[in-house]
Amino acid sequence: MKKILSILLENEFGSLSRVIGLFSQRGYNIDSISVSPTEDTTVSQVTIQTTVYNLSIIEQIKKQLKKLINVLKVTEINKSSYIETEIILIKIEFNKNNMNSISEINNKFFHNILYQEKNISIIQITGSSNIINKYLIQIKKVTKILEISRSGIIGLNLKK
């Protein structure tokens, strides 16, 4: 099952590598990771999505993360009500035959056309991973995907 961890980390040299090293040393896969500074420039926000098959594993990961130097706080985001989002940039080909189909699909999702020239578009889609995956399934049916860049999940719990 998918688990999302939010980690507040001191913005120090080597902090992020210790977090990633913990996952790799224990054999846990990181499905996505995003890192950015917080309003306090000495602290970074790390959001990690991982897949575990046993709930005790996520508790073990959280305990081990809390023991790391530079880790200030570990929160499991999807333990209660939460919001997650991700951004994807996708470069696709279009032509007269598939232009309407692509437009219909784009209109179903939160899209923004960032670049368009001749027969190539770069489109930005935002939403949960499930929404982005649904978009990719639909767009693959009508056009060729030339390139994809995904941001990784960011998220917040709805409660304090």
PDB file of C-alpha atoms in Angstrom:
ATOM      1  CA  MET A   1       0.000   0.000   0.000  1.00  0.00           C
ATOM      2  CA  LYS A   2       1.049   3.537  -0.756  1.00  0.00           C
ATOM      3  CA  LYS A   3       2.345   5.590   2.176  1.00  0.00           C
ATOM      4  CA  ILE A   4       3.354   9.240   2.168  1.00  0.00           C
ATOM      5  CA  LEU A   5       5.769  10.627   4.746  1.00  0.00           C
ATOM      6  CA  SER A   6       6.396  14.301   5.386  1.00  0.00           C
ATOM      7  CA  ILE A   7       9.788  14.962   6.942  1.00  0.00           C
ATOM      8  CA  LEU A   8      11.056  18.250   8.326  1.00  0.00           C
ATOM      9  CA  LEU A   9      14.794  18.216   7.951  1.00  0.00           C
ATOM     10  CA  GLU A  10      17.569  20.614   8.935  1.00  0.00           C
ATOM     11  CA  ASN A  11      18.885  22.114   5.733  1.00  0.00           C
ATOM     12  CA  GLU A  12      22.430  20.835   6.293  1.00  0.00           C
ATOM     13  CA  PHE A  13      24.950  19.214   3.994  1.00  0.00           C
ATOM     14  CA  GLY A  14      24.336  15.444   3.874  1.00  0.00           C
ATOM     15  CA  SER A  15      20.917  15.504   5.596  1.00  0.00           C
ATOM     16  CA  LEU A  16      18.996  14.340   2.569  1.00  0.00           C
ATOM     17  CA  SER A  17      21.549  11.660   1.726  1.00  0.00           C
ATOM     18  CA  ARG A  18      21.125  10.180   5.245  1.00  0.00           C
ATOM     19  CA  VAL A  19      17.346   9.948   4.712  1.00  0.00           C
ATOM     20  CA  ILE A  20      17.739   8.344   1.301  1.00  0.00           C
ATOM     21  CA  GLY A  21      20.485   6.086   2.648  1.00  0.00           C
ATOM     22  CA  LEU A  22      18.133   4.815   5.357  1.00  0.00           C
ATOM     23  CA  PHE A  23      15.655   3.714   2.715  1.00  0.00           C
ATOM     24  CA  SER A  24      18.267   2.043   0.521  1.00  0.00           C
ATOM     25  CA  GLN A  25      20.107   0.333   3.405  1.00  0.00           C
ATOM     26  CA  ARG A  26      16.859  -1.198   4.682  1.00  0.00           C
ATOM     27  CA  GLY A  27      15.675  -2.185   1.201  1.00  0.00           C
ATOM     28  CA  TYR A  28      12.693   0.192   1.088  1.00  0.00           C
ATOM     29  CA  ASN A  29      11.883   1.702  -2.287  1.00  0.00           C
ATOM     30  CA  ILE A  30      11.162   5.403  -2.706  1.00  0.00           C
ATOM     31  CA  ASP A  31       8.391   5.783  -5.283  1.00  0.00           C
ATOM     32  CA  SER A  32       8.669   9.578  -5.361  1.00  0.00           C
ATOM     33  CA  ILE A  33      10.485  12.281  -3.444  1.00  0.00           C
ATOM     34  CA  SER A  34      10.216  16.048  -3.463  1.00  0.00           C
ATOM     35  CA  VAL A  35      12.290  18.476  -1.437  1.00  0.00           C
ATOM     36  CA  SER A  36      11.944  22.201  -0.934  1.00  0.00           C
ATOM     37  CA  PRO A  37      12.847  24.828   1.639  1.00  0.00           C
ATOM     38  CA  THR A  38      10.182  25.899   4.123  1.00  0.00           C
ATOM     39  CA  GLU A  39       9.431  29.438   5.289  1.00  0.00           C
ATOM     40  CA  ASP A  40      12.434  28.887   7.588  1.00  0.00           C
ATOM     41  CA  THR A  41      15.460  28.638   5.280  1.00  0.00           C
ATOM     42  CA  THR A  42      17.279  26.390   7.779  1.00  0.00           C
ATOM     43  CA  VAL A  43      14.570  23.715   7.408  1.00  0.00           C
ATOM     44  CA  SER A  44      13.561  21.694   4.345  1.00  0.00           C
ATOM     45  CA  GLN A  45      10.340  19.819   3.698  1.00  0.00           C
ATOM     46  CA  VAL A  46      10.803  16.333   2.246  1.00  0.00           C
ATOM     47  CA  THR A  47       7.827  14.375   0.954  1.00  0.00           C
ATOM     48  CA  ILE A  48       8.463  10.708   0.272  1.00  0.00           C
ATOM     49  CA  GLN A  49       6.026   8.233  -1.204  1.00  0.00           C
ATOM     50  CA  THR A  50       6.826   4.599  -0.616  1.00  0.00           C
ATOM     51  CA  THR A  51       4.997   1.326  -1.018  1.00  0.00           C
ATOM     52  CA  VAL A  52       4.888  -1.112   1.887  1.00  0.00           C
ATOM     53  CA  TYR A  53       3.149  -4.463   2.147  1.00  0.00           C
ATOM     54  CA  ASN A  54       3.049  -4.556   5.945  1.00  0.00           C
ATOM     55  CA  LEU A  55       1.949  -1.678   8.187  1.00  0.00           C
ATOM     56  CA  SER A  56       4.659  -2.482  10.724  1.00  0.00           C
ATOM     57  CA  ILE A  57       7.254  -1.530   8.093  1.00  0.00           C
ATOM     58  CA  ILE A  58       6.034   2.064   7.856  1.00  0.00           C
ATOM     59  CA  GLU A  59       6.165   2.352  11.666  1.00  0.00           C
ATOM     60  CA  GLN A  60       9.723   0.990  11.569  1.00  0.00           C
ATOM     61  CA  ILE A  61      10.705   3.501   8.860  1.00  0.00           C
ATOM     62  CA  LYS A  62       9.241   6.385  10.884  1.00  0.00           C
ATOM     63  CA  LYS A  63      11.085   5.318  14.051  1.00  0.00           C
ATOM     64  CA  GLN A  64      14.374   5.000  12.166  1.00  0.00           C
ATOM     65  CA  LEU A  65      13.915   8.377  10.472  1.00  0.00           C
ATOM     66  CA  LYS A  66      13.293  10.056  13.850  1.00  0.00           C
ATOM     67  CA  LYS A  67      16.653   8.696  15.074  1.00  0.00           C
ATOM     68  CA  LEU A  68      18.565  10.385  12.243  1.00  0.00           C
ATOM     69  CA  ILE A  69      20.555  13.527  12.967  1.00  0.00           C
ATOM     70  CA  ASN A  70      18.949  16.546  11.257  1.00  0.00           C
ATOM     71  CA  VAL A  71      15.425  15.034  11.167  1.00  0.00           C
ATOM     72  CA  LEU A  72      13.131  17.354  13.121  1.00  0.00           C
ATOM     73  CA  LYS A  73       9.712  15.786  12.538  1.00  0.00           C
ATOM     74  CA  VAL A  74       8.196  12.826  10.687  1.00  0.00           C
ATOM     75  CA  THR A  75       4.497  12.753   9.827  1.00  0.00           C
ATOM     76  CA  GLU A  76       2.558  10.157   7.905  1.00  0.00           C
ATOM     77  CA  ILE A  77       0.408  12.253   5.618  1.00  0.00           C
ATOM     78  CA  ASN A  78      -2.118   9.725   4.401  1.00  0.00           C
ATOM     79  CA  LYS A  79      -2.911   8.350   7.855  1.00  0.00           C
ATOM     80  CA  SER A  80      -5.983  10.608   8.057  1.00  0.00           C
ATOM     81  CA  SER A  81      -7.624  13.181   5.775  1.00  0.00           C
ATOM     82  CA  TYR A  82      -5.109  14.768   3.492  1.00  0.00           C
ATOM     83  CA  ILE A  83      -4.551  16.479   0.176  1.00  0.00           C
ATOM     84  CA  GLU A  84      -1.884  15.379  -2.249  1.00  0.00           C
ATOM     85  CA  THR A  85      -0.899  16.819  -5.561  1.00  0.00           C
ATOM     86  CA  GLU A  86       1.714  16.370  -8.207  1.00  0.00           C
ATOM     87  CA  ILE A  87       2.722  18.227 -11.346  1.00  0.00           C
ATOM     88  CA  ILE A  88       3.564  16.596 -14.638  1.00  0.00           C
ATOM     89  CA  LEU A  89       4.972  18.164 -17.756  1.00  0.00           C
ATOM     90  CA  ILE A  90       4.224  16.117 -20.824  1.00  0.00           C
ATOM     91  CA  LYS A  91       5.425  16.675 -24.376  1.00  0.00           C
ATOM     92  CA  ILE A  92       3.101  15.197 -26.977  1.00  0.00           C
ATOM     93  CA  GLU A  93       2.632  15.153 -30.712  1.00  0.00           C
ATOM     94  CA  PHE A  94      -0.617  16.297 -32.257  1.00  0.00           C
ATOM     95  CA  ASN A  95      -2.047  16.518 -35.756  1.00  0.00           C
ATOM     96  CA  LYS A  96      -5.380  17.235 -37.437  1.00  0.00           C
ATOM     97  CA  ASN A  97      -6.614  13.719 -36.682  1.00  0.00           C
ATOM     98  CA  ASN A  98      -6.025  13.685 -32.925  1.00  0.00           C
ATOM     99  CA  MET A  99      -6.247  17.388 -32.042  1.00  0.00           C
ATOM    100  CA  ASN A 100      -9.903  17.246 -30.947  1.00  0.00           C
ATOM    101  CA  SER A 101      -9.376  14.098 -28.906  1.00  0.00           C
ATOM    102  CA  ILE A 102      -6.386  15.631 -27.143  1.00  0.00           C
ATOM    103  CA  SER A 103      -8.333  18.801 -26.454  1.00  0.00           C
ATOM    104  CA  GLU A 104     -11.251  16.808 -24.977  1.00  0.00           C
ATOM    105  CA  ILE A 105      -8.909  14.874 -22.702  1.00  0.00           C
ATOM    106  CA  ASN A 106      -7.056  18.024 -21.601  1.00  0.00           C
ATOM    107  CA  ASN A 107     -10.329  19.734 -20.764  1.00  0.00           C
ATOM    108  CA  LYS A 108     -11.222  16.922 -18.337  1.00  0.00           C
ATOM    109  CA  PHE A 109      -8.099  17.637 -16.299  1.00  0.00           C
ATOM    110  CA  PHE A 110      -6.462  20.699 -14.735  1.00  0.00           C
ATOM    111  CA  HIS A 111      -4.237  21.452 -17.664  1.00  0.00           C
ATOM    112  CA  ASN A 112      -2.170  24.366 -18.852  1.00  0.00           C
ATOM    113  CA  ILE A 113      -0.571  24.453 -22.298  1.00  0.00           C
ATOM    114  CA  LEU A 114       2.910  25.832 -21.676  1.00  0.00           C
ATOM    115  CA  TYR A 115       4.299  25.546 -25.202  1.00  0.00           C
ATOM    116  CA  GLN A 116       2.865  24.792 -28.592  1.00  0.00           C
ATOM    117  CA  GLU A 117       4.537  24.838 -31.968  1.00  0.00           C
ATOM    118  CA  LYS A 118       3.843  23.017 -35.232  1.00  0.00           C
ATOM    119  CA  ASN A 119       2.842  19.542 -34.051  1.00  0.00           C
ATOM    120  CA  ILE A 120       4.258  19.516 -30.513  1.00  0.00           C
ATOM    121  CA  SER A 121       2.721  20.648 -27.229  1.00  0.00           C
ATOM    122  CA  ILE A 122       4.071  20.753 -23.710  1.00  0.00           C
ATOM    123  CA  ILE A 123       1.212  20.480 -21.258  1.00  0.00           C
ATOM    124  CA  GLN A 124       1.194  20.865 -17.487  1.00  0.00           C
ATOM    125  CA  ILE A 125      -1.244  18.709 -15.511  1.00  0.00           C
ATOM    126  CA  THR A 126      -1.722  19.009 -11.742  1.00  0.00           C
ATOM    127  CA  GLY A 127      -3.592  16.667  -9.464  1.00  0.00           C
ATOM    128  CA  SER A 128      -3.261  13.569  -7.354  1.00  0.00           C
ATOM    129  CA  SER A 129      -1.203  10.669  -8.653  1.00  0.00           C
ATOM    130  CA  ASN A 130      -4.416   8.834  -9.500  1.00  0.00           C
ATOM    131  CA  ILE A 131      -5.630  11.738 -11.635  1.00  0.00           C
ATOM    132  CA  ILE A 132      -2.301  12.051 -13.419  1.00  0.00           C
ATOM    133  CA  ASN A 133      -2.186   8.311 -14.071  1.00  0.00           C
ATOM    134  CA  LYS A 134      -5.726   8.445 -15.509  1.00  0.00           C
ATOM    135  CA  TYR A 135      -4.660  11.326 -17.762  1.00  0.00           C
ATOM    136  CA  LEU A 136      -1.640   9.368 -19.022  1.00  0.00           C
ATOM    137  CA  ILE A 137      -3.769   6.311 -19.814  1.00  0.00           C
ATOM    138  CA  GLN A 138      -6.204   8.428 -21.822  1.00  0.00           C
ATOM    139  CA  ILE A 139      -3.645  10.548 -23.654  1.00  0.00           C
ATOM    140  CA  LYS A 140      -1.601   7.469 -24.673  1.00  0.00           C
ATOM    141  CA  LYS A 141      -4.639   6.150 -26.504  1.00  0.00           C
ATOM    142  CA  VAL A 142      -4.775   9.170 -28.846  1.00  0.00           C
ATOM    143  CA  THR A 143      -1.201  10.389 -29.281  1.00  0.00           C
ATOM    144  CA  LYS A 144       2.466   9.642 -28.899  1.00  0.00           C
ATOM    145  CA  ILE A 145       4.104  10.834 -25.679  1.00  0.00           C
ATOM    146  CA  LEU A 146       7.536  12.234 -26.476  1.00  0.00           C
ATOM    147  CA  GLU A 147       8.722  13.067 -22.967  1.00  0.00           C
ATOM    148  CA  ILE A 148       7.468  13.221 -19.359  1.00  0.00           C
ATOM    149  CA  SER A 149       8.743  14.966 -16.247  1.00  0.00           C
ATOM    150  CA  ARG A 150       6.927  14.364 -12.917  1.00  0.00           C
ATOM    151  CA  SER A 151       7.493  16.367  -9.749  1.00  0.00           C
ATOM    152  CA  GLY A 152       6.703  13.730  -7.167  1.00  0.00           C
ATOM    153  CA  ILE A 153       3.963  14.042  -4.580  1.00  0.00           C
ATOM    154  CA  ILE A 154       3.564  16.878  -2.130  1.00  0.00           C
ATOM    155  CA  GLY A 155       0.854  16.771   0.487  1.00  0.00           C
ATOM    156  CA  LEU A 156      -0.616  18.095   3.698  1.00  0.00           C
ATOM    157  CA  ASN A 157      -2.854  16.659   6.404  1.00  0.00           C
ATOM    158  CA  LEU A 158      -6.153  18.502   6.688  1.00  0.00           C
ATOM    159  CA  LYS A 159      -6.045  18.570  10.495  1.00  0.00           C
ATOM    160  CA  LYS A 160      -3.427  20.203  12.728  1.00  0.00           C
TER     161      LYS A 160
END
